[in-house]
Tab-separated table of C-alpha atoms in Angstrom:
chain	number	residue	atom	x	y	z
A	1	MET	CA	6.886	0.467	7.422
A	2	GLU	CA	9.547	1.093	9.221
A	3	VAL	CA	9.812	2.982	12.496
A	4	SER	CA	13.390	3.203	14.682
A	5	LEU	CA	12.528	2.115	17.897
A	6	PRO	CA	14.442	5.386	18.877
A	7	LYS	CA	12.997	7.831	17.047
A	8	ILE	CA	9.361	6.569	18.667
A	9	THR	CA	12.091	7.215	21.971
A	10	LYS	CA	12.672	10.832	21.791
A	11	LYS	CA	9.265	11.263	20.361
A	12	ILE	CA	7.867	10.556	23.810
A	13	SER	CA	10.741	12.274	25.368
A	14	GLU	CA	10.365	15.907	23.700
A	15	SER	CA	6.936	16.347	23.854
A	16	ASN	CA	5.147	18.181	26.023
A	17	LEU	CA	0.984	17.288	25.226
A	18	GLY	CA	-0.924	15.725	28.206
A	19	TYR	CA	-2.733	12.535	27.796
A	20	ASN	CA	-5.460	12.618	26.020
A	21	VAL	CA	-8.212	9.099	26.530
A	22	ASP	CA	-9.663	9.828	22.902
A	23	PHE	CA	-7.470	8.098	20.894
A	24	LYS	CA	-8.558	8.687	17.471
A	25	SER	CA	-6.647	6.861	14.552
A	26	GLY	CA	-6.202	8.245	10.992
A	27	PHE	CA	-6.727	7.268	7.841
A	28	LEU	CA	-3.296	6.384	6.355
A	29	GLY	CA	-2.705	5.102	10.077
A	30	ASN	CA	-5.555	2.473	10.412
A	31	TYR	CA	-5.046	1.491	6.588
A	32	PHE	CA	-1.265	0.086	7.586
A	33	ALA	CA	-1.604	-1.140	10.880
A	34	ASN	CA	-5.237	-3.530	9.239
A	35	SER	CA	-2.896	-4.593	5.926
A	36	ILE	CA	-0.345	-6.101	8.048
A	37	LEU	CA	-2.761	-7.608	10.593
A	38	PRO	CA	-2.615	-11.533	9.548
A	39	ASN	CA	-5.517	-13.298	8.899
A	40	ASP	CA	-7.281	-16.334	7.725
A	41	LYS	CA	-6.204	-15.536	3.978
A	42	GLU	CA	-2.814	-14.919	4.672
A	43	LYS	CA	-1.144	-12.698	1.638
A	44	LYS	CA	2.450	-12.536	1.071
A	45	MET	CA	3.965	-9.270	1.237
A	46	LYS	CA	6.960	-8.160	0.567
A	47	THR	CA	9.530	-6.289	2.400
A	48	PHE	CA	11.458	-3.407	1.523
A	49	ARG	CA	15.225	-5.176	0.709
A	50	LYS	CA	17.491	-3.065	3.877
A	51	MET	CA	14.509	-4.981	5.433
A	52	ASP	CA	14.558	-8.376	4.501
A	53	PRO	CA	15.698	-10.942	7.482
A	54	ARG	CA	17.449	-12.108	5.509
A	55	ASN	CA	20.399	-9.577	5.583
A	56	LEU	CA	19.376	-8.208	8.764
A	57	MET	CA	20.398	-11.104	10.989
A	58	GLN	CA	23.351	-12.506	8.884
A	59	SER	CA	25.625	-12.144	12.543
A	60	ALA	CA	22.805	-11.569	15.217
A	61	GLU	CA	20.538	-14.926	17.051
A	62	PRO	CA	17.232	-13.656	15.850
A	63	ILE	CA	14.973	-15.054	18.943
A	64	PRO	CA	16.888	-12.751	21.524
A	65	VAL	CA	17.400	-10.045	19.170
A	66	PHE	CA	13.331	-10.021	18.671
A	67	LEU	CA	12.475	-10.235	22.805
A	68	GLU	CA	15.062	-7.269	23.306
A	69	GLN	CA	13.182	-5.353	20.930
A	70	GLN	CA	9.738	-6.355	22.480
A	71	ASN	CA	11.113	-5.607	26.095
A	72	ARG	CA	11.629	-1.968	24.530
A	73	LEU	CA	8.346	-1.526	22.927
A	74	LEU	CA	6.562	-2.390	26.421
A	75	HIS	CA	8.674	0.070	27.954
A	76	LEU	CA	8.202	2.751	25.724
A	77	LEU	CA	3.920	1.426	25.515
A	78	ASP	CA	4.772	2.232	29.678
A	79	LYS	CA	6.328	5.700	28.759
A	80	ALA	CA	3.811	6.771	26.320
A	81	ARG	CA	0.733	6.541	28.633
A	82	SER	CA	0.737	10.210	30.258
A	83	LYS	CA	1.285	10.916	25.751
A	84	ASP	CA	-1.217	11.976	23.977
A	85	LEU	CA	-1.003	9.439	21.003
A	86	THR	CA	-3.485	11.085	18.379
A	87	LYS	CA	-1.452	14.870	18.663
A	88	ILE	CA	1.904	12.986	18.690
A	89	ARG	CA	3.540	11.819	14.825
A	90	ILE	CA	5.967	10.302	13.461
A	91	ARG	CA	7.915	10.838	9.925
A	92	LEU	CA	7.911	7.642	8.513
A	93	SER	CA	11.474	6.708	7.369
A	94	PHE	CA	10.583	6.144	3.179
A	95	SER	CA	8.873	9.136	3.072
A	96	ASN	CA	9.632	12.836	4.554
A	97	TRP	CA	6.179	13.782	3.668
A	98	ILE	CA	4.274	10.876	5.696
A	99	GLN	CA	3.590	11.630	9.111
A	100	LEU	CA	1.369	8.492	10.957
A	101	ARG	CA	-0.331	9.594	15.033
A	102	LEU	CA	1.835	7.461	17.440
A	103	GLY	CA	-0.929	5.595	18.554
A	104	ASP	CA	-1.344	4.118	14.883
A	105	ILE	CA	2.347	3.757	14.784
A	106	PHE	CA	2.365	1.457	18.044
A	107	ARG	CA	-1.006	-0.637	16.335
A	108	PHE	CA	1.360	-0.996	13.495
A	109	ILE	CA	3.997	-2.334	15.280
A	110	ILE	CA	1.994	-4.734	17.396
A	111	HIS	CA	-0.213	-5.745	14.317
A	112	HIS	CA	3.347	-6.764	12.392
A	113	ASN	CA	4.904	-8.151	15.514
A	114	THR	CA	1.372	-10.710	15.847
A	115	ARG	CA	2.133	-11.214	11.906
A	116	HIS	CA	5.794	-12.857	12.934
A	117	ILE	CA	4.308	-14.694	16.005
A	118	VAL	CA	1.827	-16.524	13.101
A	119	GLN	CA	4.529	-16.684	10.297
A	120	ILE	CA	6.795	-19.252	13.411
A	121	LYS	CA	3.887	-21.211	14.841
A	122	ASN	CA	3.099	-21.988	10.516
A	123	ILE	CA	6.545	-23.325	10.536
A	124	LEU	CA	6.820	-25.108	13.369
A	125	SER	CA	3.686	-26.505	12.362
A	126	LEU	CA	5.215	-27.691	9.232
A	127	PRO	CA	5.675	-31.613	8.469
A	128	THR	CA	9.522	-32.262	8.860
A	129	THR	CA	11.106	-34.712	6.030
A	130	HIS	CA	14.121	-36.612	5.583
């Protein structure tokens, strides 16, 4: 599932829906968010070809790009504090007819990032061979 940070930025800035303390996850949003969360039985997940890191990071340094995206995400989370995370909906890039609640989008992104951190930790703990 791909959702661009600029798309989230636009939806937050366009929304006049005030804050609602009772975020309710949708069925699909909850499914997507929980499916990406790492667990003890780490399962490999295929990605869309255009999202494959081997294609995305040809010239960019991955760590500075990742950190910049995390800073943008933190800024968006801060801006979203005054918005209704249940009523603001965002269309997914792979389907024009699927929209998820903004709160579920944030959950998915955070779980996805957690997955990347676990992958990095696993790579760093691998024994080196000479």
